[in-house]
Structures are given as C-alpha cells and as structure tokens.
XYZ file of C-alpha atoms in Angstrom:
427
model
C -60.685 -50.508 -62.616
C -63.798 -49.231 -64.414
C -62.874 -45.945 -66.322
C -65.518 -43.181 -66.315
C -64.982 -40.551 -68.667
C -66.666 -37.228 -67.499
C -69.387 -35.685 -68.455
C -70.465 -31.783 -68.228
C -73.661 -30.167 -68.165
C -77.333 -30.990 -67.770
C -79.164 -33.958 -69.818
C -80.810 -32.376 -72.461
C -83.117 -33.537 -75.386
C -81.917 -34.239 -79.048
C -83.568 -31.220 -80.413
C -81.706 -28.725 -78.255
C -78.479 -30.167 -79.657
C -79.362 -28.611 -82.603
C -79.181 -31.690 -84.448
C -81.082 -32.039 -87.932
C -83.919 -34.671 -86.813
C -85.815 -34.103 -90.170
C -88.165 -31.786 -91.881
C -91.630 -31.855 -90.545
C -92.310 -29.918 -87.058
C -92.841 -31.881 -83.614
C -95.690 -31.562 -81.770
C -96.264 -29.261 -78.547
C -94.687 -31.512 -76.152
C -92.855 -33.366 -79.142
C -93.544 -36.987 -77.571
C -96.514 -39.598 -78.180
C -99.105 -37.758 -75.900
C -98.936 -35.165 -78.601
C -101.647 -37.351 -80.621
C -105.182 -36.738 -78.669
C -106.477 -39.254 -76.341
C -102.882 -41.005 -75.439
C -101.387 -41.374 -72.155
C -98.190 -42.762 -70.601
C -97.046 -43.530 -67.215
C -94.490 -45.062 -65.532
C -93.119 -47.165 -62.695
C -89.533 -47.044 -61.616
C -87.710 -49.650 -59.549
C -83.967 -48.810 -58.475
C -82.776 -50.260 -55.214
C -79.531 -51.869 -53.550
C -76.549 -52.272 -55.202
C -72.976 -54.488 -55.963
C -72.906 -57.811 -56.013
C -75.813 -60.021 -57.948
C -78.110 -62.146 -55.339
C -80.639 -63.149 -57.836
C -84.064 -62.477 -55.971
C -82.495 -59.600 -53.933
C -81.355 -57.465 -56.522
C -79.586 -54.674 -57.178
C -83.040 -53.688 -58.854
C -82.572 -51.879 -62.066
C -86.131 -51.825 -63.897
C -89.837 -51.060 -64.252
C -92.790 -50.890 -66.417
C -94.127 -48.013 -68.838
C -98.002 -47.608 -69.844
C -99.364 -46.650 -72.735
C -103.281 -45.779 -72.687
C -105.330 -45.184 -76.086
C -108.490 -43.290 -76.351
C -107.624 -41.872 -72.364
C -107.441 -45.171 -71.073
C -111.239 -46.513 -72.318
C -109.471 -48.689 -74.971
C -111.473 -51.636 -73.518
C -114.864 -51.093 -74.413
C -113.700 -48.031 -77.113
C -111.299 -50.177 -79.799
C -109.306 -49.049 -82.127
C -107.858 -49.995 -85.186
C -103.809 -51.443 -84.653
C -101.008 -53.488 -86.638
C -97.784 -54.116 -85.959
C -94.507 -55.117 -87.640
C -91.405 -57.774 -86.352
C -88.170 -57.048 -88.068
C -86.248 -59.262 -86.200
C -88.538 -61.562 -83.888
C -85.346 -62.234 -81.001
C -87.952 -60.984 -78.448
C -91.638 -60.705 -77.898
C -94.799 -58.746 -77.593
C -97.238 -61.129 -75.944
C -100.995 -60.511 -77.726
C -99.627 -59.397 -81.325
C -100.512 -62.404 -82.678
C -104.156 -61.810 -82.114
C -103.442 -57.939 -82.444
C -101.949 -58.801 -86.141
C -104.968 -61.138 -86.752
C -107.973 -58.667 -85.703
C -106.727 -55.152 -86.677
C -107.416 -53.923 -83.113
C -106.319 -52.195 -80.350
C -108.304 -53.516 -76.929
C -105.784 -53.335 -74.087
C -103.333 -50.657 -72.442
C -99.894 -51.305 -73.956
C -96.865 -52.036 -71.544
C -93.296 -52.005 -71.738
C -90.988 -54.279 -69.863
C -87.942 -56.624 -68.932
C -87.909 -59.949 -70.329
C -88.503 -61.641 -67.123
C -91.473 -59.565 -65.757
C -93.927 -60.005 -68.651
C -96.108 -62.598 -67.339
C -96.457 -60.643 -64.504
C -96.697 -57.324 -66.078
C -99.692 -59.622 -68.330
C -101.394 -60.478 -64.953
C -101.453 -57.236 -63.974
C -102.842 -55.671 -66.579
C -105.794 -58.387 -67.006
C -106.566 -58.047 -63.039
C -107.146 -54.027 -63.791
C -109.163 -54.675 -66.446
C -111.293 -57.316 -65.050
C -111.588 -55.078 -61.658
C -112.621 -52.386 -63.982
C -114.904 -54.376 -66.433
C -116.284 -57.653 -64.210
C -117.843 -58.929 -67.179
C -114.735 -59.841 -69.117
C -114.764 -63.894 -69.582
C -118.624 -63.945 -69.666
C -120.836 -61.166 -70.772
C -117.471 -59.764 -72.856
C -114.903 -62.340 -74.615
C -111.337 -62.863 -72.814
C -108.423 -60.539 -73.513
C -105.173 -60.927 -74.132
C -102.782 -57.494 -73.091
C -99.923 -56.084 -75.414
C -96.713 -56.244 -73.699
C -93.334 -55.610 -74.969
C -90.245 -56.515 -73.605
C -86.104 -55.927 -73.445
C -83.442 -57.358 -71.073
C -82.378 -55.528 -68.837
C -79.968 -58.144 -67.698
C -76.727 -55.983 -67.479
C -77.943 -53.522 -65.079
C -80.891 -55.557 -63.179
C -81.656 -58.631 -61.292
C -83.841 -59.684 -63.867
C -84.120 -63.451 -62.653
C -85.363 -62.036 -59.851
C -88.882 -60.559 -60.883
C -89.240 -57.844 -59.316
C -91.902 -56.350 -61.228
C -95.023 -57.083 -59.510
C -98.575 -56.644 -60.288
C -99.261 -53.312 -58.064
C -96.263 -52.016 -59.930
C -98.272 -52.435 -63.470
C -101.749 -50.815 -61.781
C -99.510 -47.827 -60.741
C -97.784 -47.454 -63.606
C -101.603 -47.050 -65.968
C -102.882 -45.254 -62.867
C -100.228 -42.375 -63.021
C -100.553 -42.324 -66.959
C -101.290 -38.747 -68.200
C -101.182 -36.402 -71.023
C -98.654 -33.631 -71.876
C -94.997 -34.213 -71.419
C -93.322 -37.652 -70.864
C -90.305 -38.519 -68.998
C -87.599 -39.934 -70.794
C -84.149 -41.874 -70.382
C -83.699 -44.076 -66.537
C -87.788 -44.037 -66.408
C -90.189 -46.920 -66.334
C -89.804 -50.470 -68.389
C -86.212 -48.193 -69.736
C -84.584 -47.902 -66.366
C -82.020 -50.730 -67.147
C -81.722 -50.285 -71.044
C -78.678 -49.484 -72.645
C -78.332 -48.500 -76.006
C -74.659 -48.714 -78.439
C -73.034 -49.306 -75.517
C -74.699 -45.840 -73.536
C -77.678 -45.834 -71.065
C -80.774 -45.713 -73.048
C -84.413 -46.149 -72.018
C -87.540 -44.443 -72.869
C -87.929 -42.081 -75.075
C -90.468 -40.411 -77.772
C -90.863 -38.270 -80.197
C -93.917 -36.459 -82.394
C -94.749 -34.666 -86.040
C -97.673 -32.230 -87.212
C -97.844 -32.771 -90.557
C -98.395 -29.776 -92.944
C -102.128 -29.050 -93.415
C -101.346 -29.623 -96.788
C -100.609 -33.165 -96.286
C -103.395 -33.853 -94.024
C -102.609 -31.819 -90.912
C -101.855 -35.362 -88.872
C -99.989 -35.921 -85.716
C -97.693 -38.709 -85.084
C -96.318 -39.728 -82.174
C -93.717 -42.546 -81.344
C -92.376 -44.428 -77.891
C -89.252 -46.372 -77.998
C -88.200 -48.259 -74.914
C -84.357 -48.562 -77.046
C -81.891 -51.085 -75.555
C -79.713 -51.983 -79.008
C -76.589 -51.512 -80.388
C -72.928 -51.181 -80.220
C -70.771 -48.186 -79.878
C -69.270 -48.176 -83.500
C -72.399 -48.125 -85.025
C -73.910 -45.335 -83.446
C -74.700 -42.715 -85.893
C -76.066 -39.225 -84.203
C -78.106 -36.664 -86.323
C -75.878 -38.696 -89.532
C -72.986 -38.209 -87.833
C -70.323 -41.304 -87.098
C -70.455 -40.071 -83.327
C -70.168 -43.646 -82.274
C -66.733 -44.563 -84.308
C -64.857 -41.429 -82.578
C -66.353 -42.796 -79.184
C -65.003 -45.786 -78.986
C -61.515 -44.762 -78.494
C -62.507 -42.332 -75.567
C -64.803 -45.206 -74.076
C -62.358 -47.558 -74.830
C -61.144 -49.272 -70.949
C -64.851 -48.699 -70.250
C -66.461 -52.273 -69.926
C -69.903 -53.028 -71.843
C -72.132 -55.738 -72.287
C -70.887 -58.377 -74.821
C -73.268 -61.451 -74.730
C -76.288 -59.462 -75.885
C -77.177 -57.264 -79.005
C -80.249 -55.753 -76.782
C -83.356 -54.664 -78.740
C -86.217 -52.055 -78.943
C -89.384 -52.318 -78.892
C -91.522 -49.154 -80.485
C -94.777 -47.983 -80.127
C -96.089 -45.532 -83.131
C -99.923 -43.620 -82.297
C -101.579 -40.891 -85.079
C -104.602 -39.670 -85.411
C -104.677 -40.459 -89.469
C -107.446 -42.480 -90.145
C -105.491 -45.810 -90.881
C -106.958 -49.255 -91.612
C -104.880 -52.208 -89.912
C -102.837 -52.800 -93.306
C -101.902 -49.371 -93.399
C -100.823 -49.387 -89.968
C -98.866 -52.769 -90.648
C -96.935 -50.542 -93.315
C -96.256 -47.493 -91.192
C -94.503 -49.716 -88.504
C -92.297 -50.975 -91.205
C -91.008 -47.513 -91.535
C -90.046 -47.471 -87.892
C -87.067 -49.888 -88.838
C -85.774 -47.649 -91.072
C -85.715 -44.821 -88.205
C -84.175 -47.190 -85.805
C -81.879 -48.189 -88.721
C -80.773 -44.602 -88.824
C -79.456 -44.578 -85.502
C -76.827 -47.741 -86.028
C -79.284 -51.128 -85.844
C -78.838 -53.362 -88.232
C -81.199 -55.930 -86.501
C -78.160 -58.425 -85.092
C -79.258 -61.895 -85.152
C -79.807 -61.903 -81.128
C -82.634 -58.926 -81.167
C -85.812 -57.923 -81.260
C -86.807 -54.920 -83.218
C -90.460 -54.962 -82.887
C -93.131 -52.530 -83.492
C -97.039 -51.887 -82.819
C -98.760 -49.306 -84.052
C -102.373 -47.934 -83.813
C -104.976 -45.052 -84.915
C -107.039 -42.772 -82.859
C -109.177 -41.856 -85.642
C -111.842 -44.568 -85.691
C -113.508 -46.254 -82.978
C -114.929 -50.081 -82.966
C -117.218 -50.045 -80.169
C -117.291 -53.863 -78.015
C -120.848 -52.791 -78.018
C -123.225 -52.034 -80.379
C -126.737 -53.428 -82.033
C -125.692 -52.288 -85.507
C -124.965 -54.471 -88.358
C -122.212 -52.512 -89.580
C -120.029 -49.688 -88.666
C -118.672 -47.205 -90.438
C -114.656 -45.835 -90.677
C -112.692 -42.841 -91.974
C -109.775 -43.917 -94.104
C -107.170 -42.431 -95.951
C -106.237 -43.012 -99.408
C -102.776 -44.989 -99.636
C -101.322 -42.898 -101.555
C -101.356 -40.335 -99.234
C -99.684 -42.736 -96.872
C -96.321 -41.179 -98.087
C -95.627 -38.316 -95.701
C -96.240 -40.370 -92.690
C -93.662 -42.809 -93.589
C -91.267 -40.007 -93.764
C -92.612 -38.431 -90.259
C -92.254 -41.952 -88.198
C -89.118 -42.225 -89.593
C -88.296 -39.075 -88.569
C -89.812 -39.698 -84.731
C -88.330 -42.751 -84.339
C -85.049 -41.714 -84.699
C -85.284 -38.732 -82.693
C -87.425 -40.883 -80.030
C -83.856 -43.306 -79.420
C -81.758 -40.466 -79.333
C -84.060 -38.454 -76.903
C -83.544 -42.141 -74.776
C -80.355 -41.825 -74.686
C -79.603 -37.882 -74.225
C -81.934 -38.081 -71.294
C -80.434 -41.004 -69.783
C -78.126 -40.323 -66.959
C -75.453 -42.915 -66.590
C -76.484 -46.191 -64.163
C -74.082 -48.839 -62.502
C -75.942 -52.258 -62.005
C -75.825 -55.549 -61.062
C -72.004 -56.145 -60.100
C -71.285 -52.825 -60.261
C -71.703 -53.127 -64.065
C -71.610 -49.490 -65.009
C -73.365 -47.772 -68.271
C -72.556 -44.540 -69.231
C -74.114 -41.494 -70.377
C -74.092 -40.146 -73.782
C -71.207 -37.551 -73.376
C -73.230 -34.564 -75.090
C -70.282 -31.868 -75.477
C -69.011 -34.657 -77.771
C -72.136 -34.489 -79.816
C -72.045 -30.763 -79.393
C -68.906 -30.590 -80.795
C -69.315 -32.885 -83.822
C -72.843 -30.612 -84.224
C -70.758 -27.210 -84.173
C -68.094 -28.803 -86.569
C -70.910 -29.263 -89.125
C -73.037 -26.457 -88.226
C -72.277 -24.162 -91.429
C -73.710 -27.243 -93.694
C -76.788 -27.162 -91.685
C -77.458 -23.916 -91.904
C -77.688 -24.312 -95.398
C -80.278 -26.944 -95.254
C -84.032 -25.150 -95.820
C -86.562 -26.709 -92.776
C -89.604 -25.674 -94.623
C -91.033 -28.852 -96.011
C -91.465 -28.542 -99.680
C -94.820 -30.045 -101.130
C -94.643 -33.838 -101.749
C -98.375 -34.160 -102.379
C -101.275 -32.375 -104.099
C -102.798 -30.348 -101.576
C -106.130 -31.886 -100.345
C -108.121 -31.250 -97.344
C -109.243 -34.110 -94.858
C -112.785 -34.708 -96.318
C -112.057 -34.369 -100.154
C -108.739 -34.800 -102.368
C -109.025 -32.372 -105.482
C -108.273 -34.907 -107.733
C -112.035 -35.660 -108.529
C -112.559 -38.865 -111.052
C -112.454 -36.942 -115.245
C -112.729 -40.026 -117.057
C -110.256 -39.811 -120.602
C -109.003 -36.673 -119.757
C -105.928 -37.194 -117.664
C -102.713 -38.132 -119.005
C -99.944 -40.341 -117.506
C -97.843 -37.096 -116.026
C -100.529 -35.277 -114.638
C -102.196 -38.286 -113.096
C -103.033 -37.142 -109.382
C -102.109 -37.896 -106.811
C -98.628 -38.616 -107.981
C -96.607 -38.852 -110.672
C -95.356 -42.302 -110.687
C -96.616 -44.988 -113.057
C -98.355 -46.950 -110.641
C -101.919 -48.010 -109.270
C -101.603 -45.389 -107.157
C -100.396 -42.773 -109.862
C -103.238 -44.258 -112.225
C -106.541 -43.158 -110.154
C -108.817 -44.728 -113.038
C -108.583 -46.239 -116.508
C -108.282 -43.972 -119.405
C -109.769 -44.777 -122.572
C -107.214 -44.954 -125.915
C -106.374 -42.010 -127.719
C-alpha cells in the first residue's frame, strides 16, 4: 500500500516561507513576466486515471509558452544564447539559436514525446500569422524544451496536439504566472516531490544598472536526499518520513530553464549568464546525473534585430563585461527560488498506475525555517555595493591615461583585463 504522509495548509510560494532566497529584491510579480515585453501561457492536460493504456492515458501533461517582445518575436528578433550542462535531453532549434545569437520563435516547454508536435504547432501559428515564411522570409526552426513526464503521464501516447500549442501562446499574458501542476510541468517531479513550473525575478540596484531578470524553470530532477531548501538539508530528514512512499527509480529527470532581462547582452554574454543558472539549480540538490538534461536558453529584451530593414548596419546597446557580475549573482539567485516556487506550488498528483507524487510537506520546511530563524535574522538584506556606481549610459570610470594604479583600477579591483581598463605607461 502506497503511504501518504499528510500535509496541512495551503500551497504557498518560497518567499512566504521566509526562506533566505538571496540578496537582491524580486520583481512586482517576482516571476519572468516581470522583465517588459514577456509573456507566458499555458495548456493543461489531466484526464482518466489507474491503469496505463498507452494512447488512452491517464493524461498527466501539457505545454507552457513563452513570448518575447509581446509575442512579435518573429519579425522583432532579439539577441539569445544558451548553455547545456548535461545534454541527456533536448531543446530542438538551439543549435541554430547557439549559432546566430537570436531569438526568432515563441519558446515552449514540454514532455519528451510531444515535441515534434509541440514544433508543428508552433511553425503552423507562425506561418498562419506570417504567410510569407519559406519564401519572401527564410524557414524557422521553434525552441522547444523538453522533460519526461513518464511517471505520471501516458507519454507514449502523445497527447499533446497542435491546438493545444496555439492555445497555450494564445492565452500567454503578462503579470503573474501560475506555477507547480500547470502547463509542460503538470507531470514533473522534482527530488522525489511534484515539481513543475515555476519562476522567479530580480531588480537590480540602480547602482548596478537598475536591470530586471527573470527566470522559468519547468524542474523535473533530483532525488530526495539531495534536496537542499533555502541551504537547508530538508531533503536528508525527508527521506525517513517519505520512506514506504514509492518514487521513480529508472530516471534522474531534468530541467530545462529559461532566463529573460532587459540588460543589454550580446549572445556571448548571454551564453555566460545561462552558465550561472547551473549553479542555481546546483543549489537546490542537482548534480547533473549522467541520465539528465540540465539545459538552459537565455535571451535580452534590450536590442532589437529587425527581419526587415534596408540598412547596412544596425546598431546595439551593450554592457561592459565587467559589469556582467551582479547578474550572475541575481540568476543564480532566481533560479533557485524559480525550482523551489515549482515545487511549493505543486500539489501532489497520482499518475499512470496510480503512481503517486507527493507534495512538498511545507510545515516541514517551516519548521526547519523557524529552527534557524534567529541566524537569519542576523543576516543584513540590503545589498552592499559590488560595483562602482555607474548609470546606464556612462560608467564614471572615464579613460586617464598613466594615472591609475593597479588598486584603484575601475571597475574592479582584480588584476585582470577587466580590472586593467587601459595600458599604463611605466613609472
């Protein structure tokens, strides 16, 4: 018999555990759509149950849509990168997305199983909305991430279908996002607990460029010991309560993230930020098992490469790489409070043979959180200054040939081409 520990009390997001998710603020609705222009939507699939017919369900899935630049990403490009840190799973068009620097298609989320349909879908939108794609405009090739779902859902049985993906980008929108049992998430599980969807934004300090972050994890990794929660070995205390309570064994899972800002990034900087994602994922337990996929794509609002245009040349906004610094410590930030959102949100799902995923029991967490309360209260949340204060259009550290010396080289103090802004001459 399946044992089913209880659980008390609403779902809740991470921040209301009072957990310590990191130093810089989250924006208004603390999610992705906090970064101008983006929008997500979702389709949901949950139907039958017991026993697995493959092709009749039970149906445990769905697809999530991301939209840049309000959906006009087509025509309106902007400039993306990505990052694989362990390739056990897929994002169909990254190779060309890696290759180009840009962002042309809505992004989707998925099961395994469903992304050549989800891939069909999205290209019969766009062609319905642009006819001129494969003539007048070159061929495109959609983003589309996937995890298996394969505990919970039917996933042999493709039940993701094309009207499904047109729905989901239809109902996309700005403002708050739903989270957990939602979209391409609805049969994820994460260390052994229902995961899913689930995001996660920072406002940077105007002092360090005033930028907003957002990031989107559709989180289906892990095992229970692992789990870490705020820092906190949750996970290791949970097994023994969850211990007569079966979970997957065959599969690692994976995640696949999805990081928007408005910094003005070229595609190499972009590359780099999504290489910090691992280390928030990394946070939460992953260590990137030989069976998964931890894969990331990543893309800036602040410049856009029109399809369209009878200029020569075009012009971008980009910020100086050594200014990169507080960003990488923001999407680390969101990404780990993005999984755990996932899986506070998530409400526990049985599956496919009555395969049963539970909830992340949140009085535990509350009580781990209380236990180590009086040490963060101690911890100051104002972020101290990491960089030279510099507005958007002009850093103060203006180019004074000879007269800087190693320690005060702006802006930073390390010895390296970054630290060194120009030659000096020799004393």
């Amino acid at each position: 018999m399946v044992s089913k520990p209880g659980e008390t009390g609403p779902r809740v997001r991470a921040r209301e555990l009072g957990l310590p998710l990191g130093r810089f603020k989250p924006g208004k609705y603390n999610a992705i759509t906090d970064v101008e222009g983006v929008l997500v939507g979702h389709t949901t699939l949950i139907e039958g149950s017991g026993p697995l017919k493959p092709g009749f369900g039970p149906v445990r899935t769905g697809v999530t849509a991301i939209l840049p630049n309000l959906g006009n990403i087509f025509m309106e490009r902007m400039s993306g990168g990505g990052f694989v840190l362990n390739g056990a799973g897929e994002v169909s068009g990254m190779t060309q997305l890696m290759e180009w620097g840009l962002i042309e298609t809505p992004i989707l989320l998925t099961n395994t199983m469903a992304v050549g349909a989800v891939s069909d879908g999205v290209a019969n939108y766009l062609v319905q909305r642009y006819p001129g794609i494969g003539d007048e405009h070159d061929v495109i090739i959609p983003v589309v991430g996937e995890c298996d779902d394969s505990w919970l859902n039917d996933i042999s049985g493709r039940h993701v279908r094309q009207e499904h993906v047109v729905a989901a980008i239809n109902a996309a929108k700005s403002g708050p996002v739903q989270e957990g049992n939602v979209g391409g998430g609805t049969g994820m599980v994460t260390c052994d607990f229902k995961g899913g969807i689930g995001t996660s934004s920072r406002k940077l300090p105007e002092v360090l460029g005033g930028y907003t972050l957002g990031v989107l994890v559709m989180s289906n990794f892990g095992k229970m010991h692992n789990l870490r929660v705020g820092g906190l070995p949750v996970g290791e205390v949970l097994v023994e309560k969850f211990k007569n309570t079966p979970h997957r064994g065959k599969s690692y899972g994976s995640i696949i993230a999805v990081v928007a800002t408005d910094a003005p990034l070229l595609s190499h900087q972009i590359n780099r930020l999504c290489k910090r994602v691992g280390l928030g994922i990394g946070r939460v337990g992953s260590y990137a098992a030989h069976g998964s996929g931890e894969i990331v794509v990543g893309f800036s609002t602040a410049n856009i490469i029109p399809r369209r245009t009878q200029k020569m040349v075009y012009k971008m906004k980009i910020l100086l790489d050594q200014r990169l610094d507080p960003l990488y410590e923001a999407v680390m930030e969101a990404t780990e409070e993005a999984i755990l959102n996932a899986m506070c949100m998530a409400e526990p799902m049985t599956g496919v043979n009555d395969n049963y995923s539970p909830a992340l029991p949140l009085d535990e967490v509350r009580r781990f959180v209380d236990a180590c309360r009086p040490i963060f209260a101690s911890v100051k949340k104002r972020p101290h200054q990491t960089s030279v204060p510099a507005s958007k259009e002009r850093p103060t550290d203006e180019d004074r040939e000879g007269d800087v010396t190693l320690g005060a080289a702006q802006p930073t103090r390390v010895r390296s081409a970054e630290g060194i802004p120009f030659p000096t001459r020799p004393a």
